[in-house]
Amino acid sequence: MRGRTRRNVVKAALIAAGALVALPARVCRVLAQQPSPPRVFKECPLDICIVCGERYRTKWGRPRSWEFGYDPLELDELCSRCCGTGTNLLDTPQQAQSAPPQAGVQPQGGQVGMPDLGAPCFLRGTLIRTAAGERQVEALQAGDFLPTLFGGLQPIRALRVHRYLRRAGEPWSDEARPVLVCRSALGDGVPRRDLWLTGTHALFVDGVLIPAADLVNGTTIRHDDAGDLDRLDYFHIELDGHDVVEAEGAACESLLDRDTMAGVRPCAPIVGFNGGRSEAASRLRSALSPLLDRRRPVDVVRDRLEERAIELATPSPF
C-alpha cells in the first residue's frame, strides 16, 4: 500500500510539474493578448511516387491544422498515374502485402502516414485468433471468421491498412510509435508474445476497454521507438459491429469507426484519461486509496498492472 501511495504521489507531482512548466508561456500570451504561434508549412522535398517511383510535382491545397513539417492532407504524394488507385480496403493477403497507402496518406515531418491513428490498429505480424487458428493480421481476408467475445463467430467486413514511412536516421513521430505490451504484462501468458499496437487501441481488461497508452508503465507496457523498422504498417479489423477479438492471446477491440459504422455502439464501457489533469486526478485517487478507496475502473487496472510489472522485475529469491 505504501508503495502504491508513494508511486502515485510522485507521478502526480511529475504531471503537475509538466503543466507548470508550460503555464508561464500560456499566461504571458493571454496577458499580452498575443495569438498562438502561427502554424508552419514547408514545401515537401519528396517528389517520388511511393507506388511506382515516378517523379511528380507536389501540389498545395488549403491550410490544415498541422503545426510542423508537412501537411499530410495537402501534399499530393501519389503521381497522377497512381493517384486514387491506392485503397485501404484489402480483400486478399497479396493486396495487404503490396497495396499502396490510401489516397491522402502524405508526408508529415519527413514521414509518410495517416494524419491520425485514432482508430485501433495492430502492427504487421500480430497473430489474430481465427476460426481456423491463429494467422498474421496482414494475411486475413474479408470474409474470414473470427471468434469474438460478445458476438460469437463474426466475418471480417474489411481489413484496412495505414502505413508510415520515415527517412533514414529520423525518429518516429509520437503518432506513429507503437505501444508495446510485453509478454505476460496483463496476466500469466497474456499476451503470449509481445504485442504491438497503436496507443488508442483499447485492451479489454476487467470488463472495460482501456486505450493501451493509458496503461503505459514504462516497463511491461511502454512506447516502443521501433528503431529497427523503416516502415510501420498498421491494420484495422472491421466487423459488422464493435467487439473484442484475440490478438497474441490478449483481448483487444475491433475497429469502431463512427463515420462508417453509424449507430454502432461500443461493446463495453470505454474508460481512460482525458489529458494530464485527468491522469493527475487518477494518481491522487490511487495515492489516497489505502485510506479512502474512490478509484475508478481505469485506476484499479492501471495500479494492478503497475504492481505486476514491479513483481515481474523483482528477482525471485529462490
Short mmCIF file of C-alpha atoms in Angstrom, two decimals:
data_model
loop_
_atom_site.label_atom_id
_atom_site.label_comp_id
_atom_site.label_asym_id
_atom_site.label_seq_id
_atom_site.Cartn_x
_atom_site.Cartn_y
_atom_site.Cartn_z
CA MET A 1 0.00 0.00 0.00
CA ARG A 2 2.77 2.42 0.91
CA GLY A 3 4.49 1.68 -2.38
CA ARG A 4 1.31 2.48 -4.31
CA THR A 5 0.83 5.74 -2.43
CA ARG A 6 4.41 6.87 -2.89
CA ARG A 7 4.48 5.88 -6.58
CA ASN A 8 1.27 7.70 -7.43
CA VAL A 9 2.15 10.83 -5.45
CA VAL A 10 5.43 11.06 -7.35
CA LYS A 11 3.75 10.59 -10.73
CA ALA A 12 1.01 13.09 -9.93
CA ALA A 13 3.71 15.60 -8.95
CA LEU A 14 5.54 15.00 -12.24
CA ILE A 15 2.34 15.58 -14.22
CA ALA A 16 1.67 18.79 -12.28
CA ALA A 17 5.26 19.93 -12.79
CA GLY A 18 4.96 19.43 -16.54
CA ALA A 19 1.80 21.54 -16.57
CA LEU A 20 3.50 24.27 -14.54
CA VAL A 21 6.43 24.40 -16.94
CA ALA A 22 4.05 25.14 -19.82
CA LEU A 23 1.91 27.55 -17.77
CA PRO A 24 4.08 30.74 -17.91
CA ALA A 25 4.12 30.83 -21.70
CA ARG A 26 0.34 30.46 -21.81
CA VAL A 27 -0.18 33.16 -19.16
CA CYS A 28 2.17 35.57 -20.95
CA ARG A 29 0.31 35.07 -24.23
CA VAL A 30 -3.01 35.77 -22.54
CA LEU A 31 -1.73 38.85 -20.70
CA ALA A 32 -0.12 40.23 -23.83
CA GLN A 33 -3.17 39.21 -25.84
CA GLN A 34 -0.89 37.54 -28.33
CA PRO A 35 -2.23 34.80 -30.58
CA SER A 36 -0.67 31.37 -30.60
CA PRO A 37 2.41 30.97 -32.82
CA PRO A 38 1.43 30.62 -36.49
CA ARG A 39 1.47 27.18 -37.96
CA VAL A 40 4.39 26.44 -40.24
CA PHE A 41 4.20 24.70 -43.59
CA LYS A 42 7.09 23.82 -45.87
CA GLU A 43 7.39 22.57 -49.39
CA CYS A 44 7.74 18.81 -49.32
CA PRO A 45 11.05 17.64 -50.84
CA LEU A 46 9.71 14.18 -51.56
CA ASP A 47 8.82 14.12 -55.24
CA ILE A 48 8.92 10.41 -56.00
CA CYS A 49 5.69 8.44 -56.10
CA ILE A 50 5.91 5.71 -53.46
CA VAL A 51 3.83 3.40 -55.64
CA CYS A 52 5.72 3.37 -58.94
CA GLY A 53 8.79 5.57 -58.32
CA GLU A 54 7.77 8.12 -60.93
CA ARG A 55 8.70 11.74 -60.19
CA TYR A 56 5.90 14.26 -59.93
CA ARG A 57 5.23 17.84 -58.82
CA THR A 58 3.79 18.37 -55.36
CA LYS A 59 0.55 20.31 -55.02
CA TRP A 60 -0.77 22.59 -52.31
CA GLY A 61 -4.32 22.76 -51.04
CA ARG A 62 -5.86 24.91 -48.35
CA PRO A 63 -4.04 25.05 -44.97
CA ARG A 64 -4.86 22.49 -42.35
CA SER A 65 -4.13 22.29 -38.64
CA TRP A 66 -0.66 20.72 -38.76
CA GLU A 67 1.88 22.67 -36.78
CA PHE A 68 5.22 21.39 -38.01
CA GLY A 69 6.68 19.90 -41.14
CA TYR A 70 4.37 18.79 -43.93
CA ASP A 71 0.63 18.85 -44.04
CA PRO A 72 -0.31 15.22 -44.75
CA LEU A 73 -3.61 16.10 -46.38
CA GLU A 74 -2.37 18.88 -48.62
CA LEU A 75 0.61 17.36 -50.43
CA ASP A 76 -0.01 15.04 -53.32
CA GLU A 77 2.27 12.07 -52.66
CA LEU A 78 1.00 9.80 -55.43
CA CYS A 79 1.77 10.63 -59.04
CA SER A 80 -1.09 11.38 -61.41
CA ARG A 81 -0.99 7.83 -62.77
CA CYS A 82 -1.26 6.23 -59.33
CA CYS A 83 -3.33 8.88 -57.55
CA GLY A 84 -6.65 7.43 -56.47
CA THR A 85 -5.67 3.82 -57.15
CA GLY A 86 -4.45 3.19 -53.61
CA THR A 87 -7.00 1.55 -51.33
CA ASN A 88 -7.22 0.71 -47.68
CA LEU A 89 -9.85 -1.99 -48.14
CA LEU A 90 -7.92 -5.23 -48.52
CA ASP A 91 -9.59 -8.40 -49.71
CA THR A 92 -6.57 -10.65 -50.24
CA PRO A 93 -3.24 -11.24 -48.47
CA GLN A 94 -1.43 -10.23 -51.67
CA GLN A 95 -3.15 -6.85 -51.61
CA ALA A 96 -2.27 -6.45 -47.94
CA GLN A 97 1.40 -7.05 -48.73
CA SER A 98 1.68 -4.69 -51.68
CA ALA A 99 -1.18 -2.20 -51.58
CA PRO A 100 -0.18 1.47 -51.57
CA PRO A 101 -1.46 3.71 -48.80
CA GLN A 102 -4.88 5.22 -49.15
CA ALA A 103 -5.12 8.45 -51.13
CA GLY A 104 -4.46 11.17 -48.57
CA VAL A 105 -1.56 9.35 -46.93
CA GLN A 106 1.06 12.03 -47.18
CA PRO A 107 4.47 13.09 -45.78
CA GLN A 108 4.45 14.65 -42.33
CA GLY A 109 7.64 15.66 -40.58
CA GLY A 110 9.66 13.56 -43.01
CA GLN A 111 7.36 10.58 -42.55
CA VAL A 112 4.52 9.20 -44.59
CA GLY A 113 1.38 8.30 -42.74
CA MET A 114 -2.22 8.92 -41.93
CA PRO A 115 -2.88 12.21 -40.14
CA ASP A 116 -4.45 10.41 -37.22
CA LEU A 117 -4.14 6.93 -35.79
CA GLY A 118 -7.17 7.38 -33.60
CA ALA A 119 -8.61 4.08 -34.77
CA PRO A 120 -7.40 0.84 -33.16
CA CYS A 121 -4.62 -0.79 -35.18
CA PHE A 122 -2.40 -3.87 -34.93
CA LEU A 123 1.16 -3.75 -36.20
CA ARG A 124 2.10 -6.08 -39.07
CA GLY A 125 2.96 -9.57 -37.81
CA THR A 126 0.41 -9.65 -34.97
CA LEU A 127 -1.19 -13.08 -34.57
CA ILE A 128 -5.00 -12.94 -34.59
CA ARG A 129 -7.13 -15.87 -33.49
CA THR A 130 -9.47 -17.01 -36.28
CA ALA A 131 -11.93 -19.88 -36.60
CA ALA A 132 -9.16 -21.78 -38.45
CA GLY A 133 -6.41 -20.99 -35.93
CA GLU A 134 -4.01 -18.11 -35.47
CA ARG A 135 -2.96 -16.08 -38.51
CA GLN A 136 -0.93 -12.93 -39.00
CA VAL A 137 -3.13 -9.89 -39.29
CA GLU A 138 -1.84 -8.98 -42.77
CA ALA A 139 -2.85 -12.44 -44.04
CA LEU A 140 -6.51 -12.04 -43.06
CA GLN A 141 -9.16 -11.57 -45.73
CA ALA A 142 -12.62 -10.08 -45.84
CA GLY A 143 -14.99 -12.96 -45.06
CA ASP A 144 -12.69 -14.77 -42.64
CA PHE A 145 -14.45 -15.68 -39.41
CA LEU A 146 -13.12 -14.55 -36.04
CA PRO A 147 -14.27 -15.76 -32.60
CA THR A 148 -15.45 -12.67 -30.71
CA LEU A 149 -16.28 -12.23 -27.06
CA PHE A 150 -19.81 -10.89 -27.41
CA GLY A 151 -20.99 -11.85 -30.91
CA GLY A 152 -19.59 -15.35 -31.35
CA LEU A 153 -18.15 -16.13 -34.79
CA GLN A 154 -18.21 -12.99 -36.96
CA PRO A 155 -16.96 -12.44 -40.52
CA ILE A 156 -14.41 -9.74 -41.25
CA ARG A 157 -16.17 -6.93 -43.07
CA ALA A 158 -12.97 -5.20 -44.21
CA LEU A 159 -9.28 -5.07 -43.41
CA ARG A 160 -7.74 -1.60 -43.50
CA VAL A 161 -4.08 -0.69 -43.54
CA HIS A 162 -2.39 2.59 -42.59
CA ARG A 163 1.29 2.93 -43.44
CA TYR A 164 4.07 5.09 -42.01
CA LEU A 165 7.50 5.54 -43.61
CA ARG A 166 10.45 7.55 -42.38
CA ARG A 167 13.73 8.86 -43.69
CA ALA A 168 16.91 7.14 -42.50
CA GLY A 169 18.11 8.40 -39.15
CA GLU A 170 14.90 10.17 -38.17
CA PRO A 171 12.92 9.03 -35.13
CA TRP A 172 9.29 8.03 -35.43
CA SER A 173 6.73 10.67 -34.59
CA ASP A 174 4.60 10.21 -31.48
CA GLU A 175 1.60 9.43 -33.70
CA ALA A 176 3.44 6.60 -35.44
CA ARG A 177 5.22 4.96 -32.50
CA PRO A 178 3.51 1.78 -31.33
CA VAL A 179 2.80 0.77 -27.76
CA LEU A 180 4.50 -2.48 -26.77
CA VAL A 181 2.58 -4.78 -24.42
CA CYS A 182 5.19 -7.27 -23.27
CA ARG A 183 4.56 -10.96 -22.84
CA SER A 184 2.57 -11.68 -19.64
CA ALA A 185 2.10 -7.95 -18.92
CA LEU A 186 -1.66 -8.40 -18.38
CA GLY A 187 -1.51 -11.80 -16.67
CA ASP A 188 0.27 -15.11 -16.81
CA GLY A 189 0.74 -15.79 -20.52
CA VAL A 190 -1.37 -12.77 -21.53
CA PRO A 191 -0.32 -11.81 -24.08
CA ARG A 192 1.51 -14.96 -25.12
CA ARG A 193 4.03 -12.93 -27.15
CA ASP A 194 4.95 -9.27 -27.28
CA LEU A 195 2.06 -7.30 -28.75
CA TRP A 196 2.47 -4.05 -30.71
CA LEU A 197 -0.50 -1.76 -31.35
CA THR A 198 -1.42 1.91 -31.52
CA GLY A 199 -1.80 3.83 -28.29
CA THR A 200 -5.51 4.41 -28.88
CA HIS A 201 -6.18 0.69 -29.33
CA ALA A 202 -8.19 -0.46 -26.34
CA LEU A 203 -7.45 -3.61 -24.36
CA PHE A 204 -10.34 -5.45 -22.72
CA VAL A 205 -9.44 -5.83 -19.05
CA ASP A 206 -11.76 -6.45 -16.11
CA GLY A 207 -14.88 -5.83 -18.18
CA VAL A 208 -13.85 -2.44 -19.61
CA LEU A 209 -11.95 -1.19 -22.65
CA ILE A 210 -8.86 0.90 -21.87
CA PRO A 211 -6.60 2.52 -24.50
CA ALA A 212 -3.13 0.97 -24.36
CA ALA A 213 -1.49 4.39 -23.94
CA ASP A 214 -3.37 4.89 -20.66
CA LEU A 215 -1.81 1.71 -19.25
CA VAL A 216 1.81 2.59 -20.08
CA ASN A 217 4.05 1.96 -17.08
CA GLY A 218 7.46 2.27 -18.74
CA THR A 219 8.41 -1.38 -18.33
CA THR A 220 5.92 -4.11 -19.27
CA ILE A 221 3.75 -1.65 -21.24
CA ARG A 222 5.70 1.11 -22.94
CA HIS A 223 6.08 3.23 -26.03
CA ASP A 224 8.43 1.49 -28.44
CA ASP A 225 10.84 3.57 -30.54
CA ALA A 226 10.72 0.92 -33.32
CA GLY A 227 14.26 1.93 -34.22
CA ASP A 228 14.90 -1.18 -36.32
CA LEU A 229 11.94 -0.55 -38.63
CA ASP A 230 11.76 1.86 -41.57
CA ARG A 231 8.10 1.15 -42.25
CA LEU A 232 5.18 0.69 -39.90
CA ASP A 233 2.05 -0.98 -41.29
CA TYR A 234 -0.98 -0.85 -39.01
CA PHE A 235 -4.07 -2.96 -39.71
CA HIS A 236 -7.66 -2.36 -38.61
CA ILE A 237 -10.09 -5.27 -38.38
CA GLU A 238 -13.62 -4.13 -39.14
CA LEU A 239 -16.52 -6.38 -38.22
CA ASP A 240 -20.25 -5.78 -38.62
CA GLY A 241 -20.24 -4.38 -35.10
CA HIS A 242 -17.83 -3.44 -32.34
CA ASP A 243 -16.48 -6.46 -30.48
CA VAL A 244 -13.46 -7.99 -28.76
CA VAL A 245 -11.05 -10.26 -30.65
CA GLU A 246 -7.95 -12.13 -29.51
CA ALA A 247 -4.51 -10.85 -30.53
CA GLU A 248 -1.46 -12.73 -29.28
CA GLY A 249 -3.75 -14.20 -26.63
CA ALA A 250 -4.88 -10.79 -25.35
CA ALA A 251 -8.42 -9.43 -25.63
CA CYS A 252 -8.46 -6.34 -27.88
CA GLU A 253 -11.20 -4.33 -29.51
CA SER A 254 -12.06 -4.42 -33.19
CA LEU A 255 -12.46 -1.24 -35.24
CA LEU A 256 -15.11 1.22 -34.10
CA ASP A 257 -15.37 3.82 -36.87
CA ARG A 258 -18.11 6.28 -36.00
CA ASP A 259 -18.09 7.66 -39.55
CA THR A 260 -18.64 4.42 -41.45
CA MET A 261 -20.35 2.48 -38.65
CA ALA A 262 -23.05 4.97 -37.72
CA GLY A 263 -25.33 3.71 -34.97
CA VAL A 264 -22.90 1.03 -33.78
CA ARG A 265 -22.42 1.19 -30.03
CA PRO A 266 -19.30 0.16 -28.11
CA CYS A 267 -19.43 -3.44 -26.97
CA ALA A 268 -18.19 -2.48 -23.48
CA PRO A 269 -17.57 0.71 -21.47
CA ILE A 270 -14.55 2.63 -22.80
CA VAL A 271 -12.63 4.27 -19.97
CA GLY A 272 -9.37 6.22 -19.91
CA PHE A 273 -7.80 9.60 -19.26
CA ASN A 274 -8.67 12.88 -20.91
CA GLY A 275 -5.39 14.78 -20.67
CA GLY A 276 -2.88 15.45 -17.91
CA ARG A 277 -5.39 16.84 -15.42
CA SER A 278 -7.47 13.68 -15.64
CA GLU A 279 -4.39 11.47 -15.17
CA ALA A 280 -3.17 13.57 -12.21
CA ALA A 281 -6.57 13.19 -10.53
CA SER A 282 -6.36 9.45 -11.14
CA ARG A 283 -2.94 9.33 -9.48
CA LEU A 284 -4.25 11.20 -6.44
CA ARG A 285 -7.20 8.81 -6.12
CA SER A 286 -4.77 5.88 -6.19
CA ALA A 287 -2.45 7.55 -3.65
CA LEU A 288 -5.37 8.02 -1.22
CA SER A 289 -6.86 4.57 -1.83
CA PRO A 290 -5.29 2.94 1.27
CA LEU A 291 -7.30 5.42 3.38
CA LEU A 292 -10.32 6.03 1.16
CA ASP A 293 -10.69 3.99 -1.99
CA ARG A 294 -12.53 6.08 -4.58
CA ARG A 295 -10.64 4.69 -7.55
CA ARG A 296 -12.37 4.24 -10.89
CA PRO A 297 -12.02 1.08 -13.03
CA VAL A 298 -9.16 2.54 -15.09
CA ASP A 299 -7.31 3.44 -11.89
CA VAL A 300 -7.69 -0.05 -10.46
CA VAL A 301 -6.49 -1.75 -13.65
CA ARG A 302 -3.56 0.65 -14.06
CA ASP A 303 -2.45 0.15 -10.44
CA ARG A 304 -2.71 -3.62 -10.67
CA LEU A 305 -0.68 -3.80 -13.88
CA GLU A 306 1.96 -1.46 -12.45
CA GLU A 307 2.26 -3.62 -9.34
CA ARG A 308 2.51 -6.70 -11.54
CA ALA A 309 5.30 -5.02 -13.55
CA ILE A 310 7.22 -4.39 -10.32
CA GLU A 311 6.77 -8.03 -9.27
CA LEU A 312 7.99 -9.29 -12.65
CA ALA A 313 11.05 -7.03 -12.43
CA THR A 314 11.90 -8.22 -8.91
CA PRO A 315 14.24 -11.25 -8.98
CA SER A 316 12.97 -14.31 -7.17
CA PRO A 317 14.93 -15.20 -4.00
CA PHE A 318 14.80 -18.88 -4.94
#
